[in-house]
């Protein structure tokens, strides 16, 4: 399995665009810096700044879209050039192949959130009214690591859809709709979409200030939602890869 | 040019892309409708006449439609390179700049049609929910706004499509740039001047989604014209390169 993951990364080495997408981790920390510098005030509370730089749109919109595109890219080339036949001949287990891609997404998501973490801390230092407090920095790092891991599981349905398609347009369009769905459905039912369930897990115990939930927080239910979607996704990927002979 | 347009339209007819874009538009409309079902102080947004037709414009644009339009533009341009049909086209010979312009016109038509589809969906839902509250003036106002949205979004993203046509294999880049380009519109809409200047939000200033002064509308028109000018410069550069090659 480790070898497969290593091969996936070696393949990605040639795709500069994947690493360029990592730069989008800087968008929200930079925008938050501008907003807190010129429009709002954090009143000395770094969590107010971190909420915008790392937990706001980065987690609900930017990262799901980036990971959706990455998932599609990971599957697209091999599907397009019919490379899968050669992989099956090696032989590579179909589910191992799928999970190797998943681990690439997972590692990428964690790295993305680490870039967000570092840039958030750097931009918060540039703001004069926020003092560098190691307790808050550690809190941010913990939350970034946690959300990086969870979001990889949240994006698994997109990876599964990408395995069923030879093209990239449908998975990419579904990614956009999927991110928007998680964002909009939150006030109605937080336990229907994995994206909104992730919000419940990340913001548990009131960790993210100002995030108001319309329903009672139920962490096991949020995990169950993600688990159910992931199980269906793995099943779908298994069927789709099984048909590719 | 007419022949090129006809050929592009025929190629697109065979592609699944149109149906996927229609699916994305219907899904966005459905998601926004679900969002309108939330009660605030005992009142649901969806019960307010005009809310759905109004809110669907920025939400669909910022999150999905602009990216889908850019994806179509880059897809129909890059597929010639990707499927190696560009060599056959060059042998005919087809002027590459004219071909790109034809593809851009198709993208413009597609963008307008996508917005009109969104208008039809939102209007039908509004009519079903509260037909008596809708006035002809309001409906035609929204129809005009959606038409201008489709036109304006194409103009706003035209530099990205032109840039991608120059880079050939850059459809991923087009998608990512457009998604973040429209996403930043969420923040520029906070400032009166910025929202008139920034191309994505300038579209809404022109379409009438934002209450805007005449000077803001002029500023928005200039911003979109600048985008078109930028796209034209890129396309002209391409034309020059093609001529030099020949």
GROMACS .gro file of C-alpha atoms in nm:
model
  491
    1UNK     CA    1   0.000   0.000   0.000
    2UNK     CA    2   0.281   0.239   0.095
    3UNK     CA    3   0.445   0.167  -0.240
    4UNK     CA    4   0.125   0.255  -0.422
    5UNK     CA    5   0.098   0.585  -0.233
    6UNK     CA    6   0.462   0.658  -0.312
    7UNK     CA    7   0.398   0.589  -0.682
    8UNK     CA    8   0.096   0.822  -0.675
    9UNK     CA    9   0.315   1.099  -0.536
   10UNK     CA   10   0.584   1.030  -0.796
   11UNK     CA   11   0.318   1.069  -1.064
   12UNK     CA   12   0.206   1.396  -0.906
   13UNK     CA   13   0.561   1.529  -0.907
   14UNK     CA   14   0.524   1.587  -1.280
   15UNK     CA   15   0.197   1.779  -1.236
   16UNK     CA   16   0.297   2.124  -1.126
   17UNK     CA   17  -0.064   2.239  -1.130
   18UNK     CA   18  -0.146   2.021  -0.827
   19UNK     CA   19   0.117   2.200  -0.624
   20UNK     CA   20   0.008   2.536  -0.762
   21UNK     CA   21  -0.339   2.469  -0.621
   22UNK     CA   22  -0.177   2.463  -0.277
   23UNK     CA   23  -0.134   2.840  -0.314
   24UNK     CA   24  -0.511   2.877  -0.273
   25UNK     CA   25  -0.447   2.801   0.096
   26UNK     CA   26  -0.316   3.157   0.119
   27UNK     CA   27  -0.634   3.321  -0.013
   28UNK     CA   28  -0.838   3.333   0.307
   29UNK     CA   29  -0.550   3.417   0.546
   30UNK     CA   30  -0.461   3.707   0.314
   31UNK     CA   31  -0.823   3.825   0.276
   32UNK     CA   32  -0.876   3.793   0.652
   33UNK     CA   33  -0.562   4.002   0.705
   34UNK     CA   34  -0.699   4.274   0.474
   35UNK     CA   35  -1.043   4.264   0.639
   36UNK     CA   36  -0.905   4.284   0.993
   37UNK     CA   37  -0.650   4.547   0.898
   38UNK     CA   38  -0.885   4.784   0.719
   39UNK     CA   39  -1.247   4.697   0.796
   40UNK     CA   40  -1.299   4.497   1.115
   41UNK     CA   41  -1.132   4.453   1.450
   42UNK     CA   42  -1.041   4.128   1.625
   43UNK     CA   43  -1.039   4.301   1.967
   44UNK     CA   44  -0.720   4.115   2.052
   45UNK     CA   45  -0.891   3.777   2.010
   46UNK     CA   46  -0.687   3.564   1.767
   47UNK     CA   47  -0.970   3.310   1.737
   48UNK     CA   48  -1.182   3.575   1.563
   49UNK     CA   49  -0.906   3.608   1.305
   50UNK     CA   50  -0.848   3.233   1.277
   51UNK     CA   51  -1.220   3.179   1.224
   52UNK     CA   52  -1.195   3.379   0.901
   53UNK     CA   53  -0.848   3.275   0.794
   54UNK     CA   54  -0.868   2.900   0.853
   55UNK     CA   55  -1.218   2.784   0.940
   56UNK     CA   56  -1.450   2.994   0.729
   57UNK     CA   57  -1.458   2.967   0.354
   58UNK     CA   58  -1.130   2.772   0.346
   59UNK     CA   59  -1.294   2.473   0.505
   60UNK     CA   60  -1.642   2.494   0.355
   61UNK     CA   61  -1.571   2.613   0.000
   62UNK     CA   62  -1.203   2.642  -0.101
   63UNK     CA   63  -1.069   2.310   0.027
   64UNK     CA   64  -1.368   2.096  -0.089
   65UNK     CA   65  -1.336   2.249  -0.438
   66UNK     CA   66  -0.957   2.202  -0.447
   67UNK     CA   67  -0.980   1.843  -0.322
   68UNK     CA   68  -1.264   1.768  -0.565
   69UNK     CA   69  -1.048   1.887  -0.854
   70UNK     CA   70  -0.750   1.690  -0.719
   71UNK     CA   71  -0.962   1.373  -0.688
   72UNK     CA   72  -1.082   1.415  -1.045
   73UNK     CA   73  -0.728   1.475  -1.170
   74UNK     CA   74  -0.599   1.168  -0.988
   75UNK     CA   75  -0.851   0.947  -1.164
   76UNK     CA   76  -0.882   1.126  -1.496
   77UNK     CA   77  -0.547   1.056  -1.663
   78UNK     CA   78  -0.547   0.681  -1.603
   79UNK     CA   79  -0.909   0.656  -1.711
   80UNK     CA   80  -0.854   0.866  -2.022
   81UNK     CA   81  -0.552   0.677  -2.152
   82UNK     CA   82  -0.685   0.335  -2.050
   83UNK     CA   83  -0.393   0.280  -1.815
   84UNK     CA   84  -0.608   0.083  -1.576
   85UNK     CA   85  -0.576  -0.236  -1.783
   86UNK     CA   86  -0.200  -0.227  -1.736
   87UNK     CA   87  -0.241  -0.173  -1.364
   88UNK     CA   88  -0.477  -0.471  -1.334
   89UNK     CA   89  -0.220  -0.685  -1.522
   90UNK     CA   90   0.059  -0.598  -1.271
   91UNK     CA   91  -0.166  -0.692  -1.068
   92UNK     CA   92  -0.280  -0.406  -0.847
   93UNK     CA   93  -0.582  -0.467  -0.625
   94UNK     CA   94  -0.868  -0.243  -0.734
   95UNK     CA   95  -0.952  -0.130  -0.385
   96UNK     CA   96  -0.587  -0.074  -0.297
   97UNK     CA   97  -0.562   0.141  -0.606
   98UNK     CA   98  -0.868   0.341  -0.491
   99UNK     CA   99  -0.741   0.380  -0.136
  100UNK     CA  100  -0.394   0.484  -0.253
  101UNK     CA  101  -0.564   0.774  -0.430
  102UNK     CA  102  -0.761   0.845  -0.114
  103UNK     CA  103  -0.442   0.862   0.093
  104UNK     CA  104  -0.295   1.108  -0.155
  105UNK     CA  105  -0.605   1.325  -0.104
  106UNK     CA  106  -0.571   1.285   0.273
  107UNK     CA  107  -0.203   1.386   0.279
  108UNK     CA  108  -0.271   1.674   0.042
  109UNK     CA  109  -0.558   1.798   0.261
  110UNK     CA  110  -0.342   1.787   0.573
  111UNK     CA  111  -0.059   1.972   0.393
  112UNK     CA  112  -0.310   2.229   0.264
  113UNK     CA  113  -0.439   2.292   0.616
  114UNK     CA  114  -0.081   2.316   0.745
  115UNK     CA  115  -0.009   2.586   0.485
  116UNK     CA  116  -0.329   2.758   0.601
  117UNK     CA  117  -0.212   2.727   0.962
  118UNK     CA  118   0.132   2.873   0.894
  119UNK     CA  119   0.000   3.158   0.681
  120UNK     CA  120  -0.275   3.234   0.936
  121UNK     CA  121  -0.018   3.266   1.214
  122UNK     CA  122   0.208   3.478   0.994
  123UNK     CA  123  -0.070   3.715   0.890
  124UNK     CA  124  -0.201   3.738   1.248
  125UNK     CA  125   0.147   3.847   1.359
  126UNK     CA  126   0.135   4.125   1.098
  127UNK     CA  127  -0.186   4.254   1.258
  128UNK     CA  128  -0.098   4.486   1.540
  129UNK     CA  129  -0.393   4.415   1.770
  130UNK     CA  130  -0.334   4.038   1.791
  131UNK     CA  131  -0.059   3.920   2.023
  132UNK     CA  132   0.116   3.591   1.945
  133UNK     CA  133  -0.015   3.347   2.203
  134UNK     CA  134   0.124   2.991   2.188
  135UNK     CA  135  -0.194   2.844   2.337
  136UNK     CA  136  -0.398   2.981   2.050
  137UNK     CA  137  -0.134   2.882   1.795
  138UNK     CA  138  -0.146   2.523   1.921
  139UNK     CA  139  -0.526   2.533   1.915
  140UNK     CA  140  -0.516   2.645   1.552
  141UNK     CA  141  -0.265   2.375   1.459
  142UNK     CA  142  -0.476   2.106   1.627
  143UNK     CA  143  -0.791   2.224   1.451
  144UNK     CA  144  -0.616   2.248   1.113
  145UNK     CA  145  -0.479   1.896   1.144
  146UNK     CA  146  -0.816   1.766   1.255
  147UNK     CA  147  -1.008   1.933   0.973
  148UNK     CA  148  -0.746   1.825   0.716
  149UNK     CA  149  -0.805   1.463   0.810
  150UNK     CA  150  -1.185   1.486   0.828
  151UNK     CA  151  -1.225   1.670   0.498
  152UNK     CA  152  -1.046   1.390   0.311
  153UNK     CA  153  -1.324   1.156   0.426
  154UNK     CA  154  -1.583   1.421   0.334
  155UNK     CA  155  -1.450   1.435  -0.021
  156UNK     CA  156  -1.448   1.055  -0.068
  157UNK     CA  157  -1.785   1.061  -0.257
  158UNK     CA  158  -1.626   1.286  -0.522
  159UNK     CA  159  -1.332   1.047  -0.557
  160UNK     CA  160  -1.580   0.761  -0.600
  161UNK     CA  161  -1.776   0.953  -0.865
  162UNK     CA  162  -1.447   1.028  -1.045
  163UNK     CA  163  -1.378   0.652  -1.065
  164UNK     CA  164  -1.709   0.597  -1.244
  165UNK     CA  165  -1.634   0.857  -1.513
  166UNK     CA  166  -1.389   0.871  -1.799
  167UNK     CA  167  -1.426   1.246  -1.829
  168UNK     CA  168  -1.366   1.521  -1.578
  169UNK     CA  169  -1.665   1.747  -1.635
  170UNK     CA  170  -1.925   1.559  -1.432
  171UNK     CA  171  -1.707   1.504  -1.121
  172UNK     CA  172  -1.595   1.867  -1.129
  173UNK     CA  173  -1.951   1.997  -1.168
  174UNK     CA  174  -2.066   1.770  -0.885
  175UNK     CA  175  -1.781   1.904  -0.669
  176UNK     CA  176  -1.910   2.259  -0.712
  177UNK     CA  177  -2.267   2.155  -0.634
  178UNK     CA  178  -2.151   1.937  -0.341
  179UNK     CA  179  -1.961   2.226  -0.178
  180UNK     CA  180  -2.257   2.461  -0.222
  181UNK     CA  181  -2.499   2.200  -0.087
  182UNK     CA  182  -2.299   2.155   0.233
  183UNK     CA  183  -2.284   2.529   0.280
  184UNK     CA  184  -2.656   2.599   0.221
  185UNK     CA  185  -2.805   2.292   0.385
  186UNK     CA  186  -2.642   2.366   0.723
  187UNK     CA  187  -2.930   2.569   0.871
  188UNK     CA  188  -3.183   2.303   0.762
  189UNK     CA  189  -3.019   1.976   0.857
  190UNK     CA  190  -2.654   1.948   0.952
  191UNK     CA  191  -2.653   1.571   0.932
  192UNK     CA  192  -2.747   1.525   0.567
  193UNK     CA  193  -2.432   1.645   0.396
  194UNK     CA  194  -2.079   1.538   0.500
  195UNK     CA  195  -1.959   1.899   0.455
  196UNK     CA  196  -2.206   2.031   0.716
  197UNK     CA  197  -2.139   1.729   0.940
  198UNK     CA  198  -1.772   1.822   0.928
  199UNK     CA  199  -1.868   2.170   1.053
  200UNK     CA  200  -2.037   2.012   1.354
  201UNK     CA  201  -1.727   1.808   1.437
  202UNK     CA  202  -1.479   2.092   1.389
  203UNK     CA  203  -1.688   2.348   1.579
  204UNK     CA  204  -1.778   2.118   1.870
  205UNK     CA  205  -1.768   2.265   2.224
  206UNK     CA  206  -1.806   2.613   2.073
  207UNK     CA  207  -1.445   2.600   1.947
  208UNK     CA  208  -1.516   2.837   1.660
  209UNK     CA  209  -1.656   3.168   1.791
  210UNK     CA  210  -1.963   3.314   1.623
  211UNK     CA  211  -2.066   2.994   1.448
  212UNK     CA  212  -2.434   2.947   1.537
  213UNK     CA  213  -2.602   2.612   1.482
  214UNK     CA  214  -2.978   2.585   1.438
  215UNK     CA  215  -2.986   2.228   1.567
  216UNK     CA  216  -2.852   2.051   1.872
  217UNK     CA  217  -2.494   1.930   1.825
  218UNK     CA  218  -2.469   1.557   1.788
  219UNK     CA  219  -2.111   1.448   1.719
  220UNK     CA  220  -2.183   1.072   1.677
  221UNK     CA  221  -2.457   1.157   1.426
  222UNK     CA  222  -2.215   1.379   1.232
  223UNK     CA  223  -1.961   1.094   1.219
  224UNK     CA  224  -2.238   0.854   1.118
  225UNK     CA  225  -2.338   1.083   0.830
  226UNK     CA  226  -1.981   1.090   0.698
  227UNK     CA  227  -1.945   0.715   0.752
  228UNK     CA  228  -2.266   0.632   0.561
  229UNK     CA  229  -2.165   0.853   0.266
  230UNK     CA  230  -1.815   0.702   0.267
  231UNK     CA  231  -1.943   0.344   0.277
  232UNK     CA  232  -2.172   0.412  -0.018
  233UNK     CA  233  -1.879   0.579  -0.198
  234UNK     CA  234  -1.645   0.283  -0.144
  235UNK     CA  235  -1.917   0.048  -0.266
  236UNK     CA  236  -1.973   0.265  -0.574
  237UNK     CA  237  -1.598   0.278  -0.645
  238UNK     CA  238  -1.573  -0.098  -0.601
  239UNK     CA  239  -1.853  -0.157  -0.853
  240UNK     CA  240  -1.716   0.101  -1.098
  241UNK     CA  241  -1.360  -0.035  -1.084
  242UNK     CA  242  -1.492  -0.391  -1.107
  243UNK     CA  243  -1.658  -0.305  -1.437
  244UNK     CA  244  -1.330  -0.167  -1.579
  245UNK     CA  245  -1.170  -0.476  -1.722
  246UNK     CA  246  -1.740   3.238  -3.939
  247UNK     CA  247  -2.096   3.107  -3.982
  248UNK     CA  248  -1.958   2.766  -4.080
  249UNK     CA  249  -1.730   2.761  -3.779
  250UNK     CA  250  -2.021   2.847  -3.552
  251UNK     CA  251  -2.232   2.573  -3.709
  252UNK     CA  252  -1.949   2.321  -3.669
  253UNK     CA  253  -1.896   2.416  -3.305
  254UNK     CA  254  -2.265   2.389  -3.232
  255UNK     CA  255  -2.274   2.043  -3.392
  256UNK     CA  256  -1.973   1.930  -3.189
  257UNK     CA  257  -2.128   2.053  -2.869
  258UNK     CA  258  -2.453   1.872  -2.947
  259UNK     CA  259  -2.270   1.540  -2.936
  260UNK     CA  260  -2.096   1.625  -2.610
  261UNK     CA  261  -2.240   1.539  -2.269
  262UNK     CA  262  -2.125   1.873  -2.137
  263UNK     CA  263  -2.450   2.055  -2.209
  264UNK     CA  264  -2.650   1.803  -2.007
  265UNK     CA  265  -2.402   1.814  -1.723
  266UNK     CA  266  -2.427   2.196  -1.718
  267UNK     CA  267  -2.807   2.174  -1.719
  268UNK     CA  268  -2.786   1.923  -1.434
  269UNK     CA  269  -2.556   2.159  -1.238
  270UNK     CA  270  -2.795   2.452  -1.296
  271UNK     CA  271  -3.099   2.251  -1.182
  272UNK     CA  272  -2.907   2.129  -0.875
  273UNK     CA  273  -2.799   2.483  -0.782
  274UNK     CA  274  -3.159   2.603  -0.817
  275UNK     CA  275  -3.275   2.313  -0.598
  276UNK     CA  276  -3.009   2.383  -0.332
  277UNK     CA  277  -3.098   2.754  -0.317
  278UNK     CA  278  -3.466   2.659  -0.290
  279UNK     CA  279  -3.381   2.432   0.006
  280UNK     CA  280  -3.187   2.722   0.159
  281UNK     CA  281  -3.501   2.937   0.132
  282UNK     CA  282  -3.700   2.694   0.344
  283UNK     CA  283  -3.520   2.803   0.662
  284UNK     CA  284  -3.742   2.999   0.900
  285UNK     CA  285  -3.617   3.329   1.040
  286UNK     CA  286  -3.854   3.473   1.304
  287UNK     CA  287  -4.131   3.248   1.176
  288UNK     CA  288  -4.094   3.365   0.814
  289UNK     CA  289  -3.943   3.158   0.536
  290UNK     CA  290  -3.740   3.344   0.273
  291UNK     CA  291  -3.896   3.143  -0.007
  292UNK     CA  292  -4.240   3.284   0.085
  293UNK     CA  293  -4.129   3.636  -0.007
  294UNK     CA  294  -4.215   3.710  -0.369
  295UNK     CA  295  -3.902   3.769  -0.573
  296UNK     CA  296  -3.658   3.633  -0.312
  297UNK     CA  297  -3.580   3.316  -0.505
  298UNK     CA  298  -3.533   3.490  -0.840
  299UNK     CA  299  -3.315   3.752  -0.674
  300UNK     CA  300  -3.089   3.538  -0.453
  301UNK     CA  301  -3.032   3.269  -0.717
  302UNK     CA  302  -2.835   3.519  -0.926
  303UNK     CA  303  -2.531   3.580  -0.701
  304UNK     CA  304  -2.526   3.238  -0.535
  305UNK     CA  305  -2.542   3.044  -0.860
  306UNK     CA  306  -2.287   3.276  -1.019
  307UNK     CA  307  -2.031   3.285  -0.742
  308UNK     CA  308  -2.032   2.914  -0.666
  309UNK     CA  309  -2.119   2.731  -0.988
  310UNK     CA  310  -2.227   2.901  -1.310
  311UNK     CA  311  -1.921   3.115  -1.376
  312UNK     CA  312  -1.696   2.811  -1.325
  313UNK     CA  313  -1.918   2.594  -1.546
  314UNK     CA  314  -1.913   2.857  -1.822
  315UNK     CA  315  -1.533   2.889  -1.800
  316UNK     CA  316  -1.506   2.511  -1.800
  317UNK     CA  317  -1.714   2.493  -2.119
  318UNK     CA  318  -1.509   2.766  -2.286
  319UNK     CA  319  -1.179   2.602  -2.196
  320UNK     CA  320  -1.314   2.253  -2.274
  321UNK     CA  321  -1.424   2.333  -2.628
  322UNK     CA  322  -1.095   2.512  -2.693
  323UNK     CA  323  -0.861   2.259  -2.530
  324UNK     CA  324  -1.032   1.946  -2.666
  325UNK     CA  325  -0.895   2.018  -3.016
  326UNK     CA  326  -0.544   2.000  -2.875
  327UNK     CA  327  -0.625   1.714  -2.642
  328UNK     CA  328  -0.793   1.495  -2.906
  329UNK     CA  329  -0.531   1.594  -3.163
  330UNK     CA  330  -0.794   1.733  -3.403
  331UNK     CA  331  -0.619   2.071  -3.413
  332UNK     CA  332  -0.370   1.934  -3.669
  333UNK     CA  333  -0.651   1.836  -3.905
  334UNK     CA  334  -0.809   2.179  -3.856
  335UNK     CA  335  -0.478   2.350  -3.934
  336UNK     CA  336  -0.448   2.142  -4.252
  337UNK     CA  337  -0.788   2.258  -4.385
  338UNK     CA  338  -0.665   2.542  -4.310
  339UNK     CA  339  -0.875   2.704  -4.039
  340UNK     CA  340  -0.765   3.035  -3.891
  341UNK     CA  341  -0.699   2.953  -3.528
  342UNK     CA  342  -0.795   3.297  -3.399
  343UNK     CA  343  -1.125   3.283  -3.588
  344UNK     CA  344  -1.183   2.935  -3.451
  345UNK     CA  345  -1.126   3.064  -3.098
  346UNK     CA  346  -1.363   3.356  -3.159
  347UNK     CA  347  -1.629   3.110  -3.283
  348UNK     CA  348  -1.577   2.902  -2.971
  349UNK     CA  349  -1.608   3.214  -2.757
  350UNK     CA  350  -1.933   3.313  -2.927
  351UNK     CA  351  -2.067   2.964  -2.853
  352UNK     CA  352  -1.959   3.007  -2.490
  353UNK     CA  353  -2.138   3.344  -2.476
  354UNK     CA  354  -2.460   3.190  -2.611
  355UNK     CA  355  -2.422   2.900  -2.370
  356UNK     CA  356  -2.371   3.138  -2.076
  357UNK     CA  357  -2.686   3.335  -2.162
  358UNK     CA  358  -2.890   3.016  -2.211
  359UNK     CA  359  -2.770   2.878  -1.878
  360UNK     CA  360  -2.885   3.192  -1.699
  361UNK     CA  361  -3.216   3.189  -1.886
  362UNK     CA  362  -3.264   2.828  -1.774
  363UNK     CA  363  -3.201   2.937  -1.416
  364UNK     CA  364  -3.452   3.218  -1.466
  365UNK     CA  365  -3.715   2.974  -1.599
  366UNK     CA  366  -3.665   2.740  -1.301
  367UNK     CA  367  -3.683   3.018  -1.043
  368UNK     CA  368  -3.979   3.184  -1.214
  369UNK     CA  369  -4.179   2.859  -1.235
  370UNK     CA  370  -4.116   2.793  -0.865
  371UNK     CA  371  -4.211   3.150  -0.771
  372UNK     CA  372  -4.524   3.132  -0.987
  373UNK     CA  373  -4.619   2.802  -0.828
  374UNK     CA  374  -4.572   2.938  -0.475
  375UNK     CA  375  -4.721   3.287  -0.505
  376UNK     CA  376  -4.840   3.366  -0.855
  377UNK     CA  377  -5.065   3.654  -0.745
  378UNK     CA  378  -4.775   3.841  -0.584
  379UNK     CA  379  -4.572   3.851  -0.905
  380UNK     CA  380  -4.613   4.150  -1.132
  381UNK     CA  381  -4.530   4.153  -1.503
  382UNK     CA  382  -4.288   4.437  -1.437
  383UNK     CA  383  -4.104   4.232  -1.174
  384UNK     CA  384  -4.081   3.922  -1.393
  385UNK     CA  385  -3.952   4.115  -1.695
  386UNK     CA  386  -3.709   4.299  -1.467
  387UNK     CA  387  -3.565   3.967  -1.355
  388UNK     CA  388  -3.562   3.832  -1.711
  389UNK     CA  389  -3.353   4.133  -1.814
  390UNK     CA  390  -3.127   4.087  -1.510
  391UNK     CA  391  -3.066   3.719  -1.586
  392UNK     CA  392  -2.994   3.797  -1.951
  393UNK     CA  393  -2.743   4.063  -1.846
  394UNK     CA  394  -2.593   3.822  -1.591
  395UNK     CA  395  -2.531   3.565  -1.864
  396UNK     CA  396  -2.379   3.824  -2.094
  397UNK     CA  397  -2.179   3.996  -1.819
  398UNK     CA  398  -2.036   3.678  -1.670
  399UNK     CA  399  -1.910   3.575  -2.011
  400UNK     CA  400  -1.742   3.915  -2.051
  401UNK     CA  401  -1.594   3.893  -1.702
  402UNK     CA  402  -1.441   3.550  -1.759
  403UNK     CA  403  -1.344   3.608  -2.124
  404UNK     CA  404  -0.978   3.691  -2.035
  405UNK     CA  405  -0.949   3.357  -1.855
  406UNK     CA  406  -1.090   3.167  -2.153
  407UNK     CA  407  -0.862   3.358  -2.392
  408UNK     CA  408  -0.561   3.289  -2.171
  409UNK     CA  409  -0.649   2.922  -2.158
  410UNK     CA  410  -0.686   2.908  -2.536
  411UNK     CA  411  -0.333   3.037  -2.558
  412UNK     CA  412  -0.200   2.782  -2.309
  413UNK     CA  413  -0.402   2.503  -2.474
  414UNK     CA  414  -0.399   2.242  -2.197
  415UNK     CA  415  -0.514   2.474  -1.923
  416UNK     CA  416  -0.874   2.375  -1.857
  417UNK     CA  417  -0.797   2.290  -1.494
  418UNK     CA  418  -0.636   2.629  -1.458
  419UNK     CA  419  -0.943   2.797  -1.610
  420UNK     CA  420  -1.168   2.620  -1.364
  421UNK     CA  421  -0.961   2.699  -1.056
  422UNK     CA  422  -0.893   3.061  -1.153
  423UNK     CA  423  -1.260   3.125  -1.233
  424UNK     CA  424  -1.380   2.963  -0.911
  425UNK     CA  425  -1.153   3.181  -0.699
  426UNK     CA  426  -1.209   3.483  -0.921
  427UNK     CA  427  -1.583   3.462  -0.858
  428UNK     CA  428  -1.532   3.363  -0.493
  429UNK     CA  429  -1.344   3.689  -0.427
  430UNK     CA  430  -1.662   3.862  -0.544
  431UNK     CA  431  -1.811   3.767  -0.205
  432UNK     CA  432  -1.565   4.007  -0.042
  433UNK     CA  433  -1.561   4.283  -0.302
  434UNK     CA  434  -1.940   4.309  -0.264
  435UNK     CA  435  -1.875   4.453   0.085
  436UNK     CA  436  -1.745   4.781  -0.058
  437UNK     CA  437  -1.951   5.008  -0.287
  438UNK     CA  438  -1.655   5.107  -0.503
  439UNK     CA  439  -1.499   4.764  -0.521
  440UNK     CA  440  -1.823   4.593  -0.615
  441UNK     CA  441  -1.863   4.831  -0.908
  442UNK     CA  442  -1.502   4.775  -1.015
  443UNK     CA  443  -1.453   4.402  -0.965
  444UNK     CA  444  -1.576   4.229  -1.286
  445UNK     CA  445  -1.784   3.955  -1.119
  446UNK     CA  446  -1.976   4.195  -0.894
  447UNK     CA  447  -1.979   4.458  -1.169
  448UNK     CA  448  -2.209   4.221  -1.356
  449UNK     CA  449  -2.464   4.250  -1.075
  450UNK     CA  450  -2.430   4.628  -1.069
  451UNK     CA  451  -2.521   4.637  -1.437
  452UNK     CA  452  -2.794   4.373  -1.418
  453UNK     CA  453  -2.969   4.563  -1.141
  454UNK     CA  454  -2.914   4.317  -0.856
  455UNK     CA  455  -2.738   4.590  -0.661
  456UNK     CA  456  -2.888   4.936  -0.621
  457UNK     CA  457  -2.629   5.143  -0.802
  458UNK     CA  458  -2.573   5.503  -0.900
  459UNK     CA  459  -2.510   5.599  -1.263
  460UNK     CA  460  -2.139   5.649  -1.193
  461UNK     CA  461  -2.115   5.299  -1.045
  462UNK     CA  462  -2.287   5.153  -1.351
  463UNK     CA  463  -2.043   5.338  -1.578
  464UNK     CA  464  -1.753   5.210  -1.368
  465UNK     CA  465  -1.886   4.854  -1.397
  466UNK     CA  466  -1.928   4.886  -1.775
  467UNK     CA  467  -1.570   5.009  -1.799
  468UNK     CA  468  -1.449   4.719  -1.586
  469UNK     CA  469  -1.620   4.465  -1.813
  470UNK     CA  470  -1.498   4.643  -2.126
  471UNK     CA  471  -1.147   4.622  -1.985
  472UNK     CA  472  -1.194   4.246  -1.950
  473UNK     CA  473  -1.307   4.222  -2.313
  474UNK     CA  474  -1.012   4.438  -2.418
  475UNK     CA  475  -0.773   4.213  -2.229
  476UNK     CA  476  -0.924   3.904  -2.394
  477UNK     CA  477  -0.902   4.074  -2.736
  478UNK     CA  478  -0.532   4.153  -2.682
  479UNK     CA  479  -0.461   3.789  -2.597
  480UNK     CA  480  -0.657   3.667  -2.902
  481UNK     CA  481  -0.483   3.921  -3.126
  482UNK     CA  482  -0.149   3.794  -2.995
  483UNK     CA  483  -0.255   3.443  -3.083
  484UNK     CA  484  -0.353   3.549  -3.434
  485UNK     CA  485  -0.009   3.706  -3.480
  486UNK     CA  486   0.165   3.387  -3.368
  487UNK     CA  487  -0.047   3.176  -3.606
  488UNK     CA  488   0.028   3.408  -3.899
  489UNK     CA  489   0.401   3.397  -3.819
  490UNK     CA  490   0.389   3.017  -3.810
  491UNK     CA  491   0.223   3.004  -4.153
   0.00000   0.00000   0.00000
